[in-house]
Amino acid sequence: MKLSSLPKNSKVAVLGGGISGLTFTYFLSKLRPDLNFQIFEKSSRIGGWINSTKIITKNDEEILLEKGPRTLRGIKDGSLIIVDILNQLGLENQTLGIHKNSIANKKYILNQEGEIVQVPNNIASIFHFLKNVKWMDGKLYRGILKESFIKPLKQDETIEQFFKRRFGSTVITDNIASAILHGVYAGDVGKLSIKSVLPFLKQIENESGSVIKHIMKSMTKKKQTQPLSNGLQSYCSLISPNTDFTSMKSKLKDYPMITFQDGLEVFPIALSKYLQNKTNVKIHSNSKIESVDPIEGIVNGEKFNHIRSTINVHDLAKTLPPSNPLIPKLNSIEYISIFLANVFTKNQLIPKNKPGFGFLVPRFQSYSSNPQALLGIVYDSDVEKNAKNIFKNTPLRNFNYDKITIMMGGHYYNHWNIPSDKVNLKIVKDILKSKLNINLDKFNLKIVNPGESIESINDNDLIISYDLITNCIPQYNLGYQEIKTDVESILNQDYKLSFGGTVFGDGIGVPDCVINSFKDALKLK
């Protein structure tokens, strides 16, 4: 999309008060203090999909529940900028890290027999993984021997097609890669685009000719310290000149996972408080977008010099003039929905012999092989117990509870009717029994709504808080690159509109959204 510097004292409309809308406003208001901003948020709360809520008892016990993203990848540019902004806002004590050697960094996948198997991180776990996960068949064995002779394919293809073409088998995508993609996109490797989701693999193929040869060469190369990216250098020079990202990266290199003391929503809350205190920023809650003219720059009848949309593109399409060429492009983007259940007890939930971050479930060979539509389970309490303040070097916390998050649905729901809450709750109970071997008869089950206050939490209570989160993750399916190119071509026709958020950016993670906001703010400054 064509972005250029805005005239002095311009008005900017930001559609959506999630992390993308807030960070875009933060960056551009820093770069251009003369601009005036209005943020339009349809709900009563700020933060979008980042939603850290609490269940509070009458004797002041608190249970923190993450209803969306919960951790950041340590030294991604966007993560570093988030940590720096929190430091600038006086919240450096909020940043917690999970050390690379922590048990909370152990990750697992479910094999076809229903066993939770650790993803290798040492020699012993490698042998156990190879023995218990179907990762090799005759076709793959022959495919590996032939892989270096397979010619590169320039055109896009699905992740499944890429692996099958290069290795002659779908066993890797069925049993391993599909699990990883369930944890990020909740998507189907048979539909997700290799160029959009794993572009480095396509780049390796085109540059080296062989994925295996590239991996072998990489194993023999010494890892070199990477210089600061152009984006971080620009951020330092223009927004935070006193920040030493080199030292921060050195500090965080041993912490591949970052979280916050009071949940990830600490960040959008801190940003919104900062922005609300600025005279040139106004945040409108409970403000639905009724109409948008992206050529004239009009939102709900008011004229702006620029419109930044971070909302669901289907919702935006409904507000555009009927003949606008963006509408079919935006409506062709597929979203998925997730049923999420937070489970808490003072008893044992997480397998004692398999602590860690949690496990993901592969697609296996067909949709019918996973009738529960289970994507994975996060061991929240293991993460919380093993998190420590990176900058204060505080000891690990000691909590006497187990807490997990069960994730269901995703691309499965695009093939089935989404089950009712009653049916999904029954499935959650079945997952607890069948996957974690929990005897529910010994528990007192309590279904609690987010933000609800309860009398107390007894030792034998099992608390479940569930939500159906609809249309939350866009799918970068085959054809997405063409849609993105077409949208950029349309926006280049003197449109006063740009896109932030998870669609038409460089990824769907929180750090991706933040760095995308900064890059586009630079173009408009």
Short mmCIF file of C-alpha atoms in Angstrom, two decimals:
data_model
loop_
_atom_site.label_atom_id
_atom_site.label_comp_id
_atom_site.label_asym_id
_atom_site.label_seq_id
_atom_site.Cartn_x
_atom_site.Cartn_y
_atom_site.Cartn_z
CA MET A 1 0.00 0.00 0.00
CA LYS A 2 1.23 3.49 -0.86
CA LEU A 3 1.94 5.51 2.30
CA SER A 4 3.45 8.99 2.36
CA SER A 5 3.92 11.80 4.83
CA LEU A 6 0.71 13.40 6.11
CA PRO A 7 0.11 17.18 5.93
CA LYS A 8 0.61 19.20 9.10
CA ASN A 9 -2.21 18.99 11.69
CA SER A 10 -3.86 16.08 9.85
CA LYS A 11 -6.65 14.03 11.38
CA VAL A 12 -6.18 10.25 11.64
CA ALA A 13 -8.96 7.74 12.29
CA VAL A 14 -7.87 4.43 13.83
CA LEU A 15 -10.43 1.63 13.54
CA GLY A 16 -10.02 -0.81 16.42
CA GLY A 17 -8.64 -0.39 19.93
CA GLY A 18 -6.61 -3.59 19.98
CA ILE A 19 -2.84 -3.83 20.13
CA SER A 20 -2.40 -2.84 16.48
CA GLY A 21 -4.54 0.29 16.71
CA LEU A 22 -2.97 1.38 20.01
CA THR A 23 0.65 0.86 18.94
CA PHE A 24 0.08 2.57 15.58
CA THR A 25 -1.34 5.60 17.41
CA TYR A 26 1.49 5.52 19.96
CA PHE A 27 4.24 5.44 17.31
CA LEU A 28 2.73 7.99 14.93
CA SER A 29 1.82 10.39 17.75
CA LYS A 30 5.45 10.24 18.90
CA LEU A 31 6.75 10.84 15.38
CA ARG A 32 4.16 13.49 14.55
CA PRO A 33 2.86 15.29 17.68
CA ASP A 34 0.97 17.75 15.46
CA LEU A 35 -1.47 15.07 14.28
CA ASN A 36 -4.88 14.46 15.87
CA PHE A 37 -6.10 10.91 16.43
CA GLN A 38 -9.46 9.31 17.05
CA ILE A 39 -9.59 5.62 17.97
CA PHE A 40 -12.92 3.87 17.37
CA GLU A 41 -13.49 0.68 19.42
CA LYS A 42 -16.80 -1.16 19.08
CA SER A 43 -16.64 -2.85 22.51
CA SER A 44 -16.50 -1.44 26.03
CA ARG A 45 -12.93 -2.62 26.60
CA ILE A 46 -9.57 -1.82 25.02
CA GLY A 47 -7.11 -4.55 24.04
CA GLY A 48 -8.81 -6.56 21.31
CA TRP A 49 -7.89 -10.23 21.31
CA ILE A 50 -5.44 -9.72 24.18
CA ASN A 51 -7.70 -10.34 27.16
CA SER A 52 -6.32 -11.07 30.64
CA THR A 53 -9.24 -11.42 33.01
CA LYS A 54 -9.51 -12.48 36.65
CA ILE A 55 -11.81 -14.56 38.79
CA ILE A 56 -11.88 -13.04 42.27
CA THR A 57 -13.09 -14.71 45.46
CA LYS A 58 -14.67 -12.94 48.43
CA ASN A 59 -11.55 -13.66 50.50
CA ASP A 60 -9.41 -11.88 47.86
CA GLU A 61 -7.94 -14.88 46.05
CA GLU A 62 -7.38 -14.17 42.34
CA ILE A 63 -7.15 -16.45 39.32
CA LEU A 64 -5.60 -14.85 36.24
CA LEU A 65 -7.08 -16.23 33.02
CA GLU A 66 -5.68 -15.49 29.57
CA LYS A 67 -8.45 -15.49 26.97
CA GLY A 68 -6.11 -14.82 24.04
CA PRO A 69 -2.35 -14.52 23.44
CA ARG A 70 -0.32 -15.06 26.61
CA THR A 71 3.40 -15.06 25.77
CA LEU A 72 5.84 -13.29 23.45
CA ARG A 73 8.83 -14.68 21.63
CA GLY A 74 11.88 -13.26 23.37
CA ILE A 75 14.11 -11.37 20.97
CA LYS A 76 11.80 -10.61 18.07
CA ASP A 77 11.94 -6.91 17.19
CA GLY A 78 8.33 -6.41 18.20
CA SER A 79 8.88 -8.09 21.58
CA LEU A 80 11.91 -5.88 22.30
CA ILE A 81 9.88 -2.77 21.50
CA ILE A 82 7.03 -3.92 23.76
CA VAL A 83 9.45 -4.44 26.66
CA ASP A 84 11.00 -1.02 26.01
CA ILE A 85 7.63 0.76 25.95
CA LEU A 86 6.66 -0.84 29.27
CA ASN A 87 10.01 0.27 30.69
CA GLN A 88 9.38 3.82 29.43
CA LEU A 89 5.96 3.77 31.12
CA GLY A 90 7.44 2.70 34.46
CA LEU A 91 6.30 -0.93 34.29
CA GLU A 92 9.66 -2.72 34.01
CA ASN A 93 8.73 -4.95 36.98
CA GLN A 94 5.95 -6.48 34.87
CA THR A 95 8.31 -8.20 32.40
CA LEU A 96 8.92 -11.85 33.23
CA GLY A 97 10.97 -14.40 31.35
CA ILE A 98 11.11 -18.17 31.05
CA HIS A 99 14.74 -19.32 30.93
CA LYS A 100 15.75 -21.54 28.03
CA ASN A 101 16.67 -24.34 30.48
CA SER A 102 13.39 -24.09 32.40
CA ILE A 103 11.03 -27.06 32.46
CA ALA A 104 8.37 -24.62 31.21
CA ASN A 105 10.17 -24.60 27.87
CA LYS A 106 9.56 -28.31 27.37
CA LYS A 107 7.03 -28.79 24.58
CA TYR A 108 5.05 -31.86 23.59
CA ILE A 109 2.86 -33.23 20.82
CA LEU A 110 0.20 -35.92 20.94
CA ASN A 111 0.95 -39.05 18.94
CA GLN A 112 -1.59 -41.26 17.19
CA GLU A 113 -1.90 -43.52 20.24
CA GLY A 114 -2.85 -40.55 22.42
CA GLU A 115 0.50 -40.40 24.25
CA ILE A 116 1.99 -37.01 25.11
CA VAL A 117 5.52 -37.08 23.61
CA GLN A 118 8.21 -34.49 24.29
CA VAL A 119 9.57 -32.52 21.35
CA PRO A 120 13.33 -33.24 21.40
CA ASN A 121 15.61 -30.93 23.37
CA ASN A 122 18.34 -33.47 24.27
CA ILE A 123 19.68 -36.85 23.11
CA ALA A 124 17.38 -38.92 25.30
CA SER A 125 14.26 -37.08 24.15
CA ILE A 126 15.34 -37.46 20.51
CA PHE A 127 15.32 -41.27 20.77
CA HIS A 128 11.99 -41.26 22.65
CA PHE A 129 10.47 -38.96 20.04
CA LEU A 130 11.67 -41.04 17.09
CA LYS A 131 10.34 -44.17 18.74
CA ASN A 132 6.90 -42.83 19.65
CA VAL A 133 5.97 -40.38 16.88
CA LYS A 134 5.28 -41.54 13.35
CA TRP A 135 7.67 -39.27 11.50
CA MET A 136 9.11 -41.72 8.97
CA ASP A 137 7.69 -44.09 6.38
CA GLY A 138 9.11 -45.77 3.29
CA LYS A 139 8.07 -42.90 1.05
CA LEU A 140 9.76 -40.33 3.28
CA TYR A 141 12.94 -42.40 3.53
CA ARG A 142 13.20 -42.54 -0.26
CA GLY A 143 12.15 -38.88 -0.50
CA ILE A 144 14.99 -37.75 1.78
CA LEU A 145 17.51 -39.51 -0.45
CA LYS A 146 16.05 -37.80 -3.53
CA GLU A 147 15.31 -34.38 -1.99
CA SER A 148 18.48 -32.65 -3.23
CA PHE A 149 17.54 -33.55 -6.81
CA ILE A 150 14.04 -32.02 -6.67
CA LYS A 151 13.84 -28.85 -8.75
CA PRO A 152 12.64 -25.64 -7.04
CA LEU A 153 9.09 -24.48 -7.75
CA LYS A 154 8.69 -20.72 -7.91
CA GLN A 155 4.92 -20.61 -7.63
CA ASP A 156 3.14 -20.79 -4.28
CA GLU A 157 1.72 -24.01 -2.86
CA THR A 158 0.27 -25.29 0.41
CA ILE A 159 2.59 -26.38 3.21
CA GLU A 160 1.42 -29.95 2.71
CA GLN A 161 2.11 -29.78 -1.06
CA PHE A 162 5.59 -28.36 -0.43
CA PHE A 163 6.64 -31.18 1.91
CA LYS A 164 5.04 -33.87 -0.25
CA ARG A 165 6.73 -32.54 -3.41
CA ARG A 166 10.16 -32.29 -1.82
CA PHE A 167 10.04 -35.39 0.40
CA GLY A 168 7.48 -37.64 -1.31
CA SER A 169 5.35 -38.13 1.80
CA THR A 170 2.79 -36.34 4.01
CA VAL A 171 3.91 -38.09 7.20
CA ILE A 172 5.75 -34.97 8.45
CA THR A 173 2.80 -32.67 7.86
CA ASP A 174 0.26 -35.19 9.17
CA ASN A 175 2.04 -35.92 12.45
CA ILE A 176 4.38 -33.00 13.25
CA ALA A 177 4.07 -29.83 11.13
CA SER A 178 0.29 -29.75 11.45
CA ALA A 179 0.63 -29.69 15.25
CA ILE A 180 2.97 -26.70 15.11
CA LEU A 181 0.58 -24.83 12.81
CA HIS A 182 -2.32 -25.64 15.14
CA GLY A 183 -0.44 -23.73 17.83
CA VAL A 184 0.02 -20.60 15.72
CA TYR A 185 -2.76 -20.32 13.13
CA ALA A 186 -5.15 -23.06 14.34
CA GLY A 187 -5.07 -23.72 10.61
CA ASP A 188 -4.85 -26.58 8.12
CA VAL A 189 -1.48 -27.38 6.53
CA GLY A 190 -3.46 -28.59 3.53
CA LYS A 191 -4.67 -25.01 2.92
CA LEU A 192 -2.05 -22.68 4.44
CA SER A 193 0.35 -21.06 1.96
CA ILE A 194 4.05 -21.93 2.24
CA LYS A 195 5.04 -18.47 0.92
CA SER A 196 2.86 -16.68 3.46
CA VAL A 197 3.39 -18.85 6.55
CA LEU A 198 6.87 -20.37 6.11
CA PRO A 199 8.51 -18.15 3.50
CA PHE A 200 12.03 -19.06 4.66
CA LEU A 201 11.52 -22.63 3.41
CA LYS A 202 10.59 -21.39 -0.03
CA GLN A 203 13.59 -19.06 0.06
CA ILE A 204 15.90 -21.93 1.03
CA GLU A 205 14.57 -24.03 -1.83
CA ASN A 206 15.07 -21.27 -4.40
CA GLU A 207 18.52 -20.21 -3.14
CA SER A 208 20.10 -23.51 -2.04
CA GLY A 209 18.15 -26.00 -4.12
CA SER A 210 17.84 -28.41 -1.17
CA VAL A 211 16.33 -28.01 2.29
CA ILE A 212 18.39 -30.87 3.72
CA LYS A 213 21.69 -29.53 2.35
CA HIS A 214 20.87 -26.12 3.78
CA ILE A 215 20.16 -27.61 7.21
CA MET A 216 23.43 -29.56 7.16
CA LYS A 217 25.40 -26.44 6.23
CA SER A 218 23.66 -24.43 8.95
CA MET A 219 24.62 -27.02 11.58
CA THR A 220 28.32 -26.57 10.80
CA LYS A 221 28.23 -22.77 10.72
CA LYS A 222 29.11 -20.76 13.79
CA LYS A 223 26.28 -18.57 14.98
CA GLN A 224 27.15 -14.92 14.58
CA THR A 225 25.76 -12.05 16.58
CA GLN A 226 23.21 -10.30 14.40
CA PRO A 227 23.35 -6.48 14.24
CA LEU A 228 20.28 -4.48 15.15
CA SER A 229 17.70 -4.45 12.37
CA ASN A 230 16.96 -1.24 10.49
CA GLY A 231 13.61 -1.12 12.26
CA LEU A 232 15.15 -1.18 15.74
CA GLN A 233 17.77 1.38 14.71
CA SER A 234 15.02 3.70 13.46
CA TYR A 235 13.00 3.17 16.64
CA CYS A 236 16.04 4.09 18.76
CA SER A 237 16.91 7.20 16.80
CA LEU A 238 13.36 8.54 16.43
CA ILE A 239 11.42 7.38 19.49
CA SER A 240 13.65 6.00 22.24
CA PRO A 241 17.23 7.31 21.87
CA ASN A 242 18.34 6.14 25.33
CA THR A 243 17.39 2.51 24.75
CA ASP A 244 20.27 0.04 24.45
CA PHE A 245 18.72 -2.79 22.45
CA THR A 246 22.08 -4.55 22.12
CA SER A 247 22.24 -5.00 25.90
CA MET A 248 18.55 -5.91 26.04
CA LYS A 249 18.99 -8.59 23.37
CA SER A 250 21.97 -9.97 25.28
CA LYS A 251 19.86 -10.08 28.44
CA LEU A 252 16.91 -11.72 26.72
CA LYS A 253 18.80 -14.26 24.58
CA ASP A 254 18.46 -16.83 27.36
CA TYR A 255 14.72 -16.13 27.68
CA PRO A 256 12.93 -17.37 24.54
CA MET A 257 9.55 -16.72 26.14
CA ILE A 258 8.29 -13.52 27.79
CA THR A 259 5.15 -12.91 29.78
CA PHE A 260 3.90 -10.28 32.23
CA GLN A 261 3.16 -10.35 35.94
CA ASP A 262 -0.50 -9.38 35.51
CA GLY A 263 -1.06 -10.93 32.10
CA LEU A 264 -0.42 -9.76 28.55
CA GLU A 265 -3.24 -7.22 28.72
CA VAL A 266 -0.93 -5.10 30.89
CA PHE A 267 0.55 -3.77 27.65
CA PRO A 268 -2.60 -2.48 25.89
CA ILE A 269 -3.93 -1.11 29.20
CA ALA A 270 -0.70 0.84 29.75
CA LEU A 271 -0.79 2.15 26.16
CA SER A 272 -4.42 3.26 26.42
CA LYS A 273 -3.76 5.12 29.70
CA TYR A 274 -0.80 6.88 28.13
CA LEU A 275 -2.79 7.85 25.02
CA GLN A 276 -5.83 9.01 26.99
CA ASN A 277 -3.63 11.58 28.74
CA LYS A 278 -2.60 13.14 25.43
CA THR A 279 -4.64 16.10 24.22
CA ASN A 280 -4.40 15.05 20.57
CA VAL A 281 -5.78 11.51 21.09
CA LYS A 282 -9.39 10.58 21.76
CA ILE A 283 -10.53 6.99 22.36
CA HIS A 284 -14.18 6.20 21.62
CA SER A 285 -15.39 3.01 23.33
CA ASN A 286 -18.69 1.36 22.34
CA SER A 287 -18.29 3.09 18.99
CA LYS A 288 -19.34 0.93 16.06
CA ILE A 289 -18.09 1.76 12.58
CA GLU A 290 -21.17 2.37 10.42
CA SER A 291 -19.66 3.73 7.20
CA VAL A 292 -16.22 4.22 5.69
CA ASP A 293 -15.30 5.98 2.46
CA PRO A 294 -11.62 5.05 1.93
CA ILE A 295 -11.17 7.41 -1.02
CA GLU A 296 -12.60 10.55 0.58
CA GLY A 297 -11.30 9.57 4.02
CA ILE A 298 -14.69 9.61 5.75
CA VAL A 299 -15.58 7.55 8.84
CA ASN A 300 -19.13 7.72 10.21
CA GLY A 301 -19.66 11.00 8.37
CA GLU A 302 -16.47 12.68 9.64
CA LYS A 303 -13.57 13.50 7.31
CA PHE A 304 -10.01 12.39 8.04
CA ASN A 305 -6.69 12.65 6.23
CA HIS A 306 -5.93 9.00 6.86
CA ILE A 307 -7.80 5.88 8.03
CA ARG A 308 -5.95 3.04 9.70
CA SER A 309 -8.07 -0.12 9.85
CA THR A 310 -7.10 -2.87 12.28
CA ILE A 311 -10.53 -4.50 12.51
CA ASN A 312 -11.85 -7.72 10.99
CA VAL A 313 -11.76 -7.14 7.23
CA HIS A 314 -15.21 -8.70 6.79
CA ASP A 315 -16.59 -6.07 9.19
CA LEU A 316 -14.79 -3.32 7.29
CA ALA A 317 -16.20 -4.59 3.97
CA LYS A 318 -19.74 -4.11 5.32
CA THR A 319 -19.05 -0.39 5.89
CA LEU A 320 -17.62 0.40 2.43
CA PRO A 321 -19.61 1.86 -0.48
CA PRO A 322 -21.39 -1.06 -2.25
CA SER A 323 -19.37 -0.87 -5.47
CA ASN A 324 -15.94 -0.57 -3.82
CA PRO A 325 -13.48 -3.06 -5.39
CA LEU A 326 -11.99 -3.91 -1.98
CA ILE A 327 -15.17 -5.69 -0.84
CA PRO A 328 -14.74 -9.04 -2.68
CA LYS A 329 -11.04 -9.11 -1.81
CA LEU A 330 -11.68 -8.56 1.91
CA ASN A 331 -14.53 -11.08 1.99
CA SER A 332 -12.29 -13.74 0.44
CA ILE A 333 -10.08 -13.81 3.56
CA GLU A 334 -10.95 -16.82 5.71
CA TYR A 335 -11.09 -16.54 9.50
CA ILE A 336 -11.31 -19.31 12.09
CA SER A 337 -12.98 -19.49 15.50
CA ILE A 338 -11.67 -21.10 18.70
CA PHE A 339 -13.43 -22.55 21.72
CA LEU A 340 -11.19 -21.88 24.69
CA ALA A 341 -11.58 -23.38 28.17
CA ASN A 342 -9.51 -22.22 31.15
CA VAL A 343 -9.34 -24.92 33.85
CA PHE A 344 -8.08 -24.29 37.42
CA THR A 345 -7.70 -26.44 40.53
CA LYS A 346 -5.55 -26.70 43.64
CA ASN A 347 -5.10 -30.38 42.74
CA GLN A 348 -3.07 -32.05 39.99
CA LEU A 349 -3.99 -31.47 36.34
CA ILE A 350 -0.64 -31.45 34.54
CA PRO A 351 1.08 -34.84 34.26
CA LYS A 352 3.77 -34.93 36.96
CA ASN A 353 6.30 -36.63 34.71
CA LYS A 354 5.67 -34.29 31.76
CA PRO A 355 5.74 -30.66 32.93
CA GLY A 356 6.29 -27.88 30.43
CA PHE A 357 4.55 -25.40 28.17
CA GLY A 358 1.92 -27.88 27.02
CA PHE A 359 1.17 -30.05 24.01
CA LEU A 360 -0.22 -29.63 20.50
CA VAL A 361 -2.31 -32.08 18.52
CA PRO A 362 -1.42 -32.95 14.90
CA ARG A 363 -3.99 -33.20 12.16
CA PHE A 364 -2.99 -36.86 11.63
CA GLN A 365 -4.53 -38.09 8.36
CA SER A 366 -8.11 -36.84 8.36
CA TYR A 367 -10.62 -34.61 10.14
CA SER A 368 -12.43 -37.67 11.51
CA SER A 369 -9.29 -38.69 13.44
CA ASN A 370 -9.81 -35.77 15.84
CA PRO A 371 -13.55 -35.69 16.67
CA GLN A 372 -12.91 -33.43 19.66
CA ALA A 373 -11.38 -30.75 17.36
CA LEU A 374 -8.62 -30.45 19.96
CA LEU A 375 -5.78 -28.15 18.90
CA GLY A 376 -3.69 -28.26 22.06
CA ILE A 377 -3.44 -27.62 25.79
CA VAL A 378 -1.27 -24.93 27.42
CA TYR A 379 0.09 -25.61 30.91
CA ASP A 380 -0.38 -22.05 32.20
CA SER A 381 0.63 -22.77 35.79
CA ASP A 382 3.97 -24.32 34.76
CA VAL A 383 4.74 -21.14 32.83
CA GLU A 384 3.72 -18.90 35.74
CA LYS A 385 5.65 -20.91 38.34
CA ASN A 386 8.84 -20.78 36.26
CA ALA A 387 8.69 -17.11 35.26
CA LYS A 388 10.98 -14.61 36.92
CA ASN A 389 11.63 -10.91 36.62
CA ILE A 390 14.38 -10.61 34.03
CA PHE A 391 15.66 -7.22 35.08
CA LYS A 392 15.43 -7.72 38.87
CA ASN A 393 16.55 -11.38 38.91
CA THR A 394 13.86 -12.35 41.39
CA PRO A 395 13.41 -16.00 42.47
CA LEU A 396 10.80 -18.25 40.93
CA ARG A 397 7.30 -18.01 42.34
CA ASN A 398 5.70 -20.81 44.35
CA PHE A 399 2.02 -21.31 43.52
CA ASN A 400 -0.01 -24.19 44.88
CA TYR A 401 -2.31 -24.78 41.92
CA ASP A 402 -2.56 -26.22 38.42
CA LYS A 403 -4.04 -24.17 35.57
CA ILE A 404 -4.39 -25.10 31.91
CA THR A 405 -6.03 -23.74 28.77
CA ILE A 406 -7.74 -26.14 26.36
CA MET A 407 -7.97 -24.92 22.75
CA MET A 408 -10.47 -26.44 20.34
CA GLY A 409 -11.95 -25.73 16.92
CA GLY A 410 -9.89 -23.68 14.50
CA HIS A 411 -10.03 -25.01 10.94
CA TYR A 412 -12.17 -27.96 12.11
CA TYR A 413 -15.05 -25.55 12.76
CA ASN A 414 -14.88 -24.39 9.14
CA HIS A 415 -15.88 -27.91 8.11
CA TRP A 416 -18.37 -28.65 10.89
CA ASN A 417 -21.15 -26.72 12.59
CA ILE A 418 -19.71 -25.14 15.73
CA PRO A 419 -21.02 -27.20 18.68
CA SER A 420 -23.14 -25.53 21.33
CA ASP A 421 -21.50 -24.44 24.59
CA LYS A 422 -23.19 -27.39 26.30
CA VAL A 423 -21.69 -29.87 23.84
CA ASN A 424 -18.27 -28.22 23.96
CA LEU A 425 -18.27 -28.30 27.75
CA LYS A 426 -18.96 -32.04 27.55
CA ILE A 427 -16.01 -32.35 25.13
CA VAL A 428 -13.79 -30.42 27.58
CA LYS A 429 -14.64 -32.93 30.31
CA ASP A 430 -13.89 -35.78 27.92
CA ILE A 431 -10.50 -34.24 27.06
CA LEU A 432 -9.63 -33.94 30.75
CA LYS A 433 -10.44 -37.63 31.19
CA SER A 434 -8.95 -39.04 27.99
CA LYS A 435 -5.88 -36.85 27.46
CA LEU A 436 -4.86 -35.94 31.03
CA ASN A 437 -6.34 -38.94 32.87
CA ILE A 438 -8.27 -36.72 35.29
CA ASN A 439 -10.84 -38.43 37.50
CA LEU A 440 -13.60 -35.83 37.50
CA ASP A 441 -15.63 -37.71 40.12
CA LYS A 442 -13.32 -36.47 42.88
CA PHE A 443 -13.86 -32.80 41.94
CA ASN A 444 -16.57 -30.28 42.65
CA LEU A 445 -17.11 -28.73 39.21
CA LYS A 446 -17.75 -24.97 39.05
CA ILE A 447 -18.51 -23.18 35.77
CA VAL A 448 -17.49 -19.53 36.19
CA ASN A 449 -17.94 -16.61 33.79
CA PRO A 450 -14.98 -14.26 33.11
CA GLY A 451 -14.81 -11.46 35.67
CA GLU A 452 -17.27 -13.24 37.95
CA SER A 453 -16.74 -13.25 41.72
CA ILE A 454 -17.12 -16.53 43.60
CA GLU A 455 -17.35 -17.34 47.31
CA SER A 456 -14.12 -19.31 47.66
CA ILE A 457 -11.86 -21.91 46.03
CA ASN A 458 -11.78 -25.17 47.91
CA ASP A 459 -9.17 -27.88 47.53
CA ASN A 460 -11.46 -30.17 45.55
CA ASP A 461 -12.93 -27.47 43.28
CA LEU A 462 -12.39 -27.68 39.53
CA ILE A 463 -13.13 -24.29 37.97
CA ILE A 464 -13.85 -24.02 34.24
CA SER A 465 -14.28 -20.71 32.42
CA TYR A 466 -15.00 -21.01 28.70
CA ASP A 467 -15.47 -18.74 25.68
CA LEU A 468 -16.17 -19.14 21.98
CA ILE A 469 -13.87 -16.63 20.28
CA THR A 470 -15.28 -16.13 16.80
CA ASN A 471 -13.40 -15.07 13.66
CA CYS A 472 -10.21 -14.39 15.60
CA ILE A 473 -7.36 -15.63 13.36
CA PRO A 474 -7.13 -14.93 9.61
CA GLN A 475 -5.85 -17.79 7.50
CA TYR A 476 -2.98 -17.19 5.09
CA ASN A 477 -4.28 -19.85 2.73
CA LEU A 478 -3.15 -20.58 -0.81
CA GLY A 479 -4.09 -17.52 -2.85
CA TYR A 480 -3.50 -15.10 0.03
CA GLN A 481 -0.45 -13.57 -1.67
CA GLU A 482 -2.53 -12.70 -4.74
CA ILE A 483 -5.26 -11.16 -2.56
CA LYS A 484 -2.66 -9.10 -0.72
CA THR A 485 -1.13 -7.87 -3.99
CA ASP A 486 -4.56 -6.94 -5.39
CA VAL A 487 -5.46 -5.02 -2.22
CA GLU A 488 -2.17 -3.10 -2.32
CA SER A 489 -2.82 -2.24 -5.97
CA ILE A 490 -6.26 -0.87 -5.10
CA LEU A 491 -4.95 1.16 -2.14
CA ASN A 492 -2.30 2.73 -4.37
CA GLN A 493 -5.12 4.48 -6.26
CA ASP A 494 -5.12 7.49 -3.92
CA TYR A 495 -6.90 5.70 -1.08
CA LYS A 496 -6.68 7.29 2.36
CA LEU A 497 -6.65 3.84 3.96
CA SER A 498 -4.03 1.45 5.30
CA PHE A 499 -4.31 -1.90 7.05
CA GLY A 500 -2.82 -2.95 10.37
CA GLY A 501 -3.45 -5.96 12.55
CA THR A 502 -3.14 -9.56 11.47
CA VAL A 503 -4.30 -9.20 7.84
CA PHE A 504 -1.96 -7.86 5.11
CA GLY A 505 0.95 -7.60 7.54
CA ASP A 506 3.93 -9.90 8.03
CA GLY A 507 2.44 -12.28 10.59
CA ILE A 508 -0.33 -12.81 13.12
CA GLY A 509 1.68 -12.70 16.37
CA VAL A 510 1.55 -9.76 18.76
CA PRO A 511 5.20 -8.78 18.02
CA ASP A 512 4.41 -8.93 14.28
CA CYS A 513 1.48 -6.53 14.72
CA VAL A 514 3.63 -4.11 16.75
CA ILE A 515 6.50 -3.95 14.27
CA ASN A 516 4.02 -3.58 11.39
CA SER A 517 2.48 -0.58 13.19
CA PHE A 518 5.88 1.01 13.59
CA LYS A 519 6.97 0.46 9.97
CA ASP A 520 3.80 2.05 8.60
CA ALA A 521 3.92 4.92 11.10
CA LEU A 522 7.41 5.69 9.76
CA LYS A 523 6.01 6.02 6.22
CA LEU A 524 3.35 8.49 7.36
CA LYS A 525 5.53 10.68 9.58
#
